[in-house]
Amino acid sequence: MSLRKPIALLLVAGALAVTSVAIAANAPAASGGTAATATLPANADLIKIEGVTELDGADIVRGKRMFSQQGGNCISCHGWDGDGTGKNPRSEGAAALLRESGLDAAGFIEIISCGIPGTPMPYHDSQAYKDDRCYGMVAADFEAGQEPDKGKSIKANDIVNLTAYIMTSIQGKPAATYEDCAAWFEASAEKSCAGFKK
């Protein structure tokens, strides 16, 4: 076995990392239970969030496209409204509840880029695990069959756009309503959102 780190250490470190991320991902939203407040310029979809420099100039409209099937396909596991009930069988209906997440921008960027080893959450940085940018680990640190899942590659600026969309449009929001569903599905709202009218 030519792993850089003993496997026992990897398993313990991996379990601790996943546990701490899982707790953080399902914790109440930061700042007293409310999501970050974005300032939208009158003529643009670019944002500036007070105290969150990682997202300065992010494009939330493009971030929504990254969240949808056109980009990272996050809705497949997390659901269109971030409630963790997407249709992807890999997620087993247990994806992170983005509405309840307490992650900050850096946390979202890291998890979207690096995934969460040992879980179905894939990584989206095309260079992840080729060097030690993700949790200080490289692909050779994992046993065969235990490597993190690779998702569709997303450029770094689009990971920022995606994070901005999640933090301004999903995180800290109450349960989705018919109006939320209609805004998401637009032309197909009548069919897609029928469950909200019961």
PDB file of C-alpha atoms in Angstrom:
ATOM      1  CA  MET A   1       0.000   0.000   0.000  1.00  0.00           C
ATOM      2  CA  SER A   2       1.562   3.278  -1.109  1.00  0.00           C
ATOM      3  CA  LEU A   3      -0.790   5.817   0.441  1.00  0.00           C
ATOM      4  CA  ARG A   4       0.843   9.007   1.677  1.00  0.00           C
ATOM      5  CA  LYS A   5      -1.090   8.826   4.927  1.00  0.00           C
ATOM      6  CA  PRO A   6      -1.998   5.722   6.931  1.00  0.00           C
ATOM      7  CA  ILE A   7      -5.550   4.601   6.068  1.00  0.00           C
ATOM      8  CA  ALA A   8      -6.658   4.713   9.709  1.00  0.00           C
ATOM      9  CA  LEU A   9      -5.709   8.382   9.882  1.00  0.00           C
ATOM     10  CA  LEU A  10      -7.560   9.057   6.624  1.00  0.00           C
ATOM     11  CA  LEU A  11     -10.710   7.382   7.870  1.00  0.00           C
ATOM     12  CA  VAL A  12     -10.668   9.275  11.157  1.00  0.00           C
ATOM     13  CA  ALA A  13      -9.820  12.603   9.500  1.00  0.00           C
ATOM     14  CA  GLY A  14     -12.431  12.012   6.792  1.00  0.00           C
ATOM     15  CA  ALA A  15     -15.116  11.126   9.328  1.00  0.00           C
ATOM     16  CA  LEU A  16     -14.350  14.227  11.384  1.00  0.00           C
ATOM     17  CA  ALA A  17     -14.350  16.469   8.323  1.00  0.00           C
ATOM     18  CA  VAL A  18     -17.612  15.056   7.002  1.00  0.00           C
ATOM     19  CA  THR A  19     -19.257  15.240  10.422  1.00  0.00           C
ATOM     20  CA  SER A  20     -18.268  18.853  10.930  1.00  0.00           C
ATOM     21  CA  VAL A  21     -19.409  19.800   7.421  1.00  0.00           C
ATOM     22  CA  ALA A  22     -22.706  17.938   7.822  1.00  0.00           C
ATOM     23  CA  ILE A  23     -23.401  19.754  11.083  1.00  0.00           C
ATOM     24  CA  ALA A  24     -22.505  23.118   9.561  1.00  0.00           C
ATOM     25  CA  ALA A  25     -24.540  22.463   6.422  1.00  0.00           C
ATOM     26  CA  ASN A  26     -27.683  21.793   8.442  1.00  0.00           C
ATOM     27  CA  ALA A  27     -27.157  24.440  11.125  1.00  0.00           C
ATOM     28  CA  PRO A  28     -29.363  27.546  11.269  1.00  0.00           C
ATOM     29  CA  ALA A  29     -28.326  30.299   8.913  1.00  0.00           C
ATOM     30  CA  ALA A  30     -25.667  32.668  10.165  1.00  0.00           C
ATOM     31  CA  SER A  31     -26.359  36.177  11.488  1.00  0.00           C
ATOM     32  CA  GLY A  32     -29.263  35.370  13.772  1.00  0.00           C
ATOM     33  CA  GLY A  33     -31.032  32.949  11.435  1.00  0.00           C
ATOM     34  CA  THR A  34     -31.283  35.205   8.425  1.00  0.00           C
ATOM     35  CA  ALA A  35     -29.591  34.942   5.084  1.00  0.00           C
ATOM     36  CA  ALA A  36     -27.064  37.485   3.887  1.00  0.00           C
ATOM     37  CA  THR A  37     -28.599  40.627   2.438  1.00  0.00           C
ATOM     38  CA  ALA A  38     -27.515  41.483  -1.076  1.00  0.00           C
ATOM     39  CA  THR A  39     -27.382  44.914  -2.629  1.00  0.00           C
ATOM     40  CA  LEU A  40     -28.398  44.792  -6.286  1.00  0.00           C
ATOM     41  CA  PRO A  41     -27.311  47.619  -8.563  1.00  0.00           C
ATOM     42  CA  ALA A  42     -30.274  49.146 -10.400  1.00  0.00           C
ATOM     43  CA  ASN A  43     -29.029  48.123 -13.840  1.00  0.00           C
ATOM     44  CA  ALA A  44     -27.296  44.802 -13.170  1.00  0.00           C
ATOM     45  CA  ASP A  45     -27.611  41.351 -11.686  1.00  0.00           C
ATOM     46  CA  LEU A  46     -24.260  41.722  -9.927  1.00  0.00           C
ATOM     47  CA  ILE A  47     -24.223  41.764  -6.145  1.00  0.00           C
ATOM     48  CA  LYS A  48     -22.316  43.063  -3.189  1.00  0.00           C
ATOM     49  CA  ILE A  49     -23.032  41.462   0.180  1.00  0.00           C
ATOM     50  CA  GLU A  50     -22.016  43.438   3.244  1.00  0.00           C
ATOM     51  CA  GLY A  51     -18.910  41.819   4.757  1.00  0.00           C
ATOM     52  CA  VAL A  52     -18.699  39.019   2.145  1.00  0.00           C
ATOM     53  CA  THR A  53     -15.898  40.042  -0.191  1.00  0.00           C
ATOM     54  CA  GLU A  54     -15.659  36.564  -1.766  1.00  0.00           C
ATOM     55  CA  LEU A  55     -18.885  37.318  -3.661  1.00  0.00           C
ATOM     56  CA  ASP A  56     -18.271  40.919  -4.770  1.00  0.00           C
ATOM     57  CA  GLY A  57     -19.489  41.323  -8.342  1.00  0.00           C
ATOM     58  CA  ALA A  58     -21.095  37.877  -8.496  1.00  0.00           C
ATOM     59  CA  ASP A  59     -23.899  37.393 -11.034  1.00  0.00           C
ATOM     60  CA  ILE A  60     -26.912  35.773  -9.341  1.00  0.00           C
ATOM     61  CA  VAL A  61     -28.795  35.245 -12.616  1.00  0.00           C
ATOM     62  CA  ARG A  62     -25.868  33.212 -13.934  1.00  0.00           C
ATOM     63  CA  GLY A  63     -25.656  31.538 -10.507  1.00  0.00           C
ATOM     64  CA  LYS A  64     -29.264  30.399 -10.870  1.00  0.00           C
ATOM     65  CA  ARG A  65     -28.370  28.874 -14.258  1.00  0.00           C
ATOM     66  CA  MET A  66     -25.475  27.045 -12.558  1.00  0.00           C
ATOM     67  CA  PHE A  67     -27.900  25.747  -9.908  1.00  0.00           C
ATOM     68  CA  SER A  68     -30.354  24.549 -12.551  1.00  0.00           C
ATOM     69  CA  GLN A  69     -29.911  21.784 -15.059  1.00  0.00           C
ATOM     70  CA  GLN A  70     -27.986  24.149 -17.364  1.00  0.00           C
ATOM     71  CA  GLY A  71     -25.001  24.387 -15.013  1.00  0.00           C
ATOM     72  CA  GLY A  72     -23.974  22.238 -12.087  1.00  0.00           C
ATOM     73  CA  ASN A  73     -27.370  20.523 -11.985  1.00  0.00           C
ATOM     74  CA  CYS A  74     -27.610  21.129  -8.224  1.00  0.00           C
ATOM     75  CA  ILE A  75     -31.389  20.718  -8.388  1.00  0.00           C
ATOM     76  CA  SER A  76     -30.875  17.062  -9.185  1.00  0.00           C
ATOM     77  CA  CYS A  77     -29.938  16.377  -5.547  1.00  0.00           C
ATOM     78  CA  HIS A  78     -30.882  19.519  -3.613  1.00  0.00           C
ATOM     79  CA  GLY A  79     -34.219  20.196  -5.343  1.00  0.00           C
ATOM     80  CA  TRP A  80     -35.160  23.411  -7.152  1.00  0.00           C
ATOM     81  CA  ASP A  81     -35.889  25.065  -3.790  1.00  0.00           C
ATOM     82  CA  GLY A  82     -32.865  23.721  -1.885  1.00  0.00           C
ATOM     83  CA  ASP A  83     -34.928  21.465   0.384  1.00  0.00           C
ATOM     84  CA  GLY A  84     -32.708  18.405  -0.225  1.00  0.00           C
ATOM     85  CA  THR A  85     -35.313  16.388  -2.107  1.00  0.00           C
ATOM     86  CA  GLY A  86     -34.024  16.277  -5.655  1.00  0.00           C
ATOM     87  CA  LYS A  87     -34.747  13.383  -7.996  1.00  0.00           C
ATOM     88  CA  ASN A  88     -31.180  12.050  -8.351  1.00  0.00           C
ATOM     89  CA  PRO A  89     -31.097   8.504  -6.938  1.00  0.00           C
ATOM     90  CA  ARG A  90     -27.477   9.087  -5.885  1.00  0.00           C
ATOM     91  CA  SER A  91     -28.627  11.656  -3.305  1.00  0.00           C
ATOM     92  CA  GLU A  92     -31.047   9.223  -1.650  1.00  0.00           C
ATOM     93  CA  GLY A  93     -33.201  12.220  -0.697  1.00  0.00           C
ATOM     94  CA  ALA A  94     -30.613  13.243   1.875  1.00  0.00           C
ATOM     95  CA  ALA A  95     -28.833  16.156   0.210  1.00  0.00           C
ATOM     96  CA  ALA A  96     -27.989  19.167   2.370  1.00  0.00           C
ATOM     97  CA  LEU A  97     -30.919  21.417   3.222  1.00  0.00           C
ATOM     98  CA  LEU A  98     -29.624  24.614   1.676  1.00  0.00           C
ATOM     99  CA  ARG A  99     -32.445  26.712   3.148  1.00  0.00           C
ATOM    100  CA  GLU A 100     -31.243  25.749   6.635  1.00  0.00           C
ATOM    101  CA  SER A 101     -27.510  25.893   5.945  1.00  0.00           C
ATOM    102  CA  GLY A 102     -25.303  27.946   8.222  1.00  0.00           C
ATOM    103  CA  LEU A 103     -22.359  27.914   5.814  1.00  0.00           C
ATOM    104  CA  ASP A 104     -20.644  31.163   4.905  1.00  0.00           C
ATOM    105  CA  ALA A 105     -19.441  32.003   1.388  1.00  0.00           C
ATOM    106  CA  ALA A 106     -16.043  30.358   1.914  1.00  0.00           C
ATOM    107  CA  GLY A 107     -17.734  27.171   3.142  1.00  0.00           C
ATOM    108  CA  PHE A 108     -20.051  26.976   0.124  1.00  0.00           C
ATOM    109  CA  ILE A 109     -17.184  27.663  -2.279  1.00  0.00           C
ATOM    110  CA  GLU A 110     -15.054  24.938  -0.682  1.00  0.00           C
ATOM    111  CA  ILE A 111     -17.796  22.302  -0.710  1.00  0.00           C
ATOM    112  CA  ILE A 112     -18.904  23.074  -4.272  1.00  0.00           C
ATOM    113  CA  SER A 113     -15.259  23.006  -5.410  1.00  0.00           C
ATOM    114  CA  CYS A 114     -14.105  19.983  -3.406  1.00  0.00           C
ATOM    115  CA  GLY A 115     -17.265  18.016  -2.677  1.00  0.00           C
ATOM    116  CA  ILE A 116     -17.454  16.056   0.564  1.00  0.00           C
ATOM    117  CA  PRO A 117     -15.409  12.841   0.454  1.00  0.00           C
ATOM    118  CA  GLY A 118     -17.328   9.841   1.747  1.00  0.00           C
ATOM    119  CA  THR A 119     -20.697  11.302   0.695  1.00  0.00           C
ATOM    120  CA  PRO A 120     -22.557  11.644  -2.616  1.00  0.00           C
ATOM    121  CA  MET A 121     -21.633  15.380  -2.768  1.00  0.00           C
ATOM    122  CA  PRO A 122     -19.371  15.607  -5.844  1.00  0.00           C
ATOM    123  CA  TYR A 123     -16.564  18.056  -6.490  1.00  0.00           C
ATOM    124  CA  HIS A 124     -16.867  20.570  -9.345  1.00  0.00           C
ATOM    125  CA  ASP A 125     -13.336  22.041  -9.529  1.00  0.00           C
ATOM    126  CA  SER A 126     -11.637  20.324 -12.470  1.00  0.00           C
ATOM    127  CA  GLN A 127      -8.313  20.458 -10.602  1.00  0.00           C
ATOM    128  CA  ALA A 128      -9.623  19.071  -7.296  1.00  0.00           C
ATOM    129  CA  TYR A 129      -7.496  16.259  -5.853  1.00  0.00           C
ATOM    130  CA  LYS A 130      -4.851  16.729  -8.563  1.00  0.00           C
ATOM    131  CA  ASP A 131      -3.057  18.874  -5.991  1.00  0.00           C
ATOM    132  CA  ASP A 132      -3.796  19.401  -2.293  1.00  0.00           C
ATOM    133  CA  ARG A 133      -6.182  22.371  -2.658  1.00  0.00           C
ATOM    134  CA  CYS A 134      -9.053  20.268  -1.301  1.00  0.00           C
ATOM    135  CA  TYR A 135      -8.744  19.462   2.389  1.00  0.00           C
ATOM    136  CA  GLY A 136      -4.986  18.971   1.880  1.00  0.00           C
ATOM    137  CA  MET A 137      -5.619  15.708  -0.003  1.00  0.00           C
ATOM    138  CA  VAL A 138      -4.838  14.332  -3.458  1.00  0.00           C
ATOM    139  CA  ALA A 139      -6.447  11.424  -5.320  1.00  0.00           C
ATOM    140  CA  ALA A 140      -3.651   9.042  -4.244  1.00  0.00           C
ATOM    141  CA  ASP A 141      -4.662   9.568  -0.605  1.00  0.00           C
ATOM    142  CA  PHE A 142      -7.881   7.584  -1.135  1.00  0.00           C
ATOM    143  CA  GLU A 143      -8.210   3.814  -1.366  1.00  0.00           C
ATOM    144  CA  ALA A 144      -9.567   2.405  -4.628  1.00  0.00           C
ATOM    145  CA  GLY A 145     -13.322   2.904  -4.741  1.00  0.00           C
ATOM    146  CA  GLN A 146     -13.241   5.568  -2.007  1.00  0.00           C
ATOM    147  CA  GLU A 147     -12.303   8.525  -4.212  1.00  0.00           C
ATOM    148  CA  PRO A 148     -14.582  11.572  -4.060  1.00  0.00           C
ATOM    149  CA  ASP A 149     -17.278  11.716  -6.732  1.00  0.00           C
ATOM    150  CA  LYS A 150     -16.557  13.982  -9.704  1.00  0.00           C
ATOM    151  CA  GLY A 151     -19.364  16.271 -10.797  1.00  0.00           C
ATOM    152  CA  LYS A 152     -19.636  18.462 -13.853  1.00  0.00           C
ATOM    153  CA  SER A 153     -16.724  20.918 -13.932  1.00  0.00           C
ATOM    154  CA  ILE A 154     -17.661  24.492 -13.037  1.00  0.00           C
ATOM    155  CA  LYS A 155     -15.300  27.416 -13.559  1.00  0.00           C
ATOM    156  CA  ALA A 156     -14.135  29.251 -10.423  1.00  0.00           C
ATOM    157  CA  ASN A 157     -16.100  32.425 -11.237  1.00  0.00           C
ATOM    158  CA  ASP A 158     -19.255  30.377 -11.764  1.00  0.00           C
ATOM    159  CA  ILE A 159     -18.745  28.657  -8.392  1.00  0.00           C
ATOM    160  CA  VAL A 160     -18.782  32.172  -6.925  1.00  0.00           C
ATOM    161  CA  ASN A 161     -21.930  33.018  -8.942  1.00  0.00           C
ATOM    162  CA  LEU A 162     -23.567  29.799  -7.748  1.00  0.00           C
ATOM    163  CA  THR A 163     -22.650  30.540  -4.128  1.00  0.00           C
ATOM    164  CA  ALA A 164     -24.097  34.049  -4.443  1.00  0.00           C
ATOM    165  CA  TYR A 165     -27.358  32.642  -5.826  1.00  0.00           C
ATOM    166  CA  ILE A 166     -27.652  30.108  -2.992  1.00  0.00           C
ATOM    167  CA  MET A 167     -26.876  32.685  -0.300  1.00  0.00           C
ATOM    168  CA  THR A 168     -29.264  35.343  -1.625  1.00  0.00           C
ATOM    169  CA  SER A 169     -32.138  33.256  -2.994  1.00  0.00           C
ATOM    170  CA  ILE A 170     -32.250  30.030  -0.939  1.00  0.00           C
ATOM    171  CA  GLN A 171     -30.295  30.152   2.316  1.00  0.00           C
ATOM    172  CA  GLY A 172     -32.361  31.337   5.275  1.00  0.00           C
ATOM    173  CA  LYS A 173     -35.615  31.463   3.312  1.00  0.00           C
ATOM    174  CA  PRO A 174     -38.819  29.873   4.685  1.00  0.00           C
ATOM    175  CA  ALA A 175     -40.354  26.796   3.058  1.00  0.00           C
ATOM    176  CA  ALA A 176     -41.179  27.317  -0.605  1.00  0.00           C
ATOM    177  CA  THR A 177     -44.662  28.519  -1.573  1.00  0.00           C
ATOM    178  CA  TYR A 178     -46.666  28.233  -4.773  1.00  0.00           C
ATOM    179  CA  GLU A 179     -45.415  31.692  -5.746  1.00  0.00           C
ATOM    180  CA  ASP A 180     -41.787  30.553  -5.305  1.00  0.00           C
ATOM    181  CA  CYS A 181     -42.485  27.474  -7.407  1.00  0.00           C
ATOM    182  CA  ALA A 182     -44.233  29.497 -10.134  1.00  0.00           C
ATOM    183  CA  ALA A 183     -41.304  31.944 -10.258  1.00  0.00           C
ATOM    184  CA  TRP A 184     -38.854  29.040 -10.692  1.00  0.00           C
ATOM    185  CA  PHE A 185     -40.812  27.019 -13.286  1.00  0.00           C
ATOM    186  CA  GLU A 186     -42.393  29.990 -15.111  1.00  0.00           C
ATOM    187  CA  ALA A 187     -44.211  28.628 -18.209  1.00  0.00           C
ATOM    188  CA  SER A 188     -44.599  25.112 -16.778  1.00  0.00           C
ATOM    189  CA  ALA A 189     -45.718  26.326 -13.331  1.00  0.00           C
ATOM    190  CA  GLU A 190     -49.313  25.128 -13.676  1.00  0.00           C
ATOM    191  CA  LYS A 191     -48.150  21.517 -14.058  1.00  0.00           C
ATOM    192  CA  SER A 192     -44.927  21.617 -12.014  1.00  0.00           C
ATOM    193  CA  CYS A 193     -46.418  23.417  -9.015  1.00  0.00           C
ATOM    194  CA  ALA A 194     -49.799  21.675  -8.832  1.00  0.00           C
ATOM    195  CA  GLY A 195     -48.822  20.030  -5.512  1.00  0.00           C
ATOM    196  CA  PHE A 196     -48.758  23.437  -3.817  1.00  0.00           C
ATOM    197  CA  LYS A 197     -52.464  24.033  -4.609  1.00  0.00           C
ATOM    198  CA  LYS A 198     -53.810  21.043  -2.671  1.00  0.00           C
TER     199      LYS A 198
END
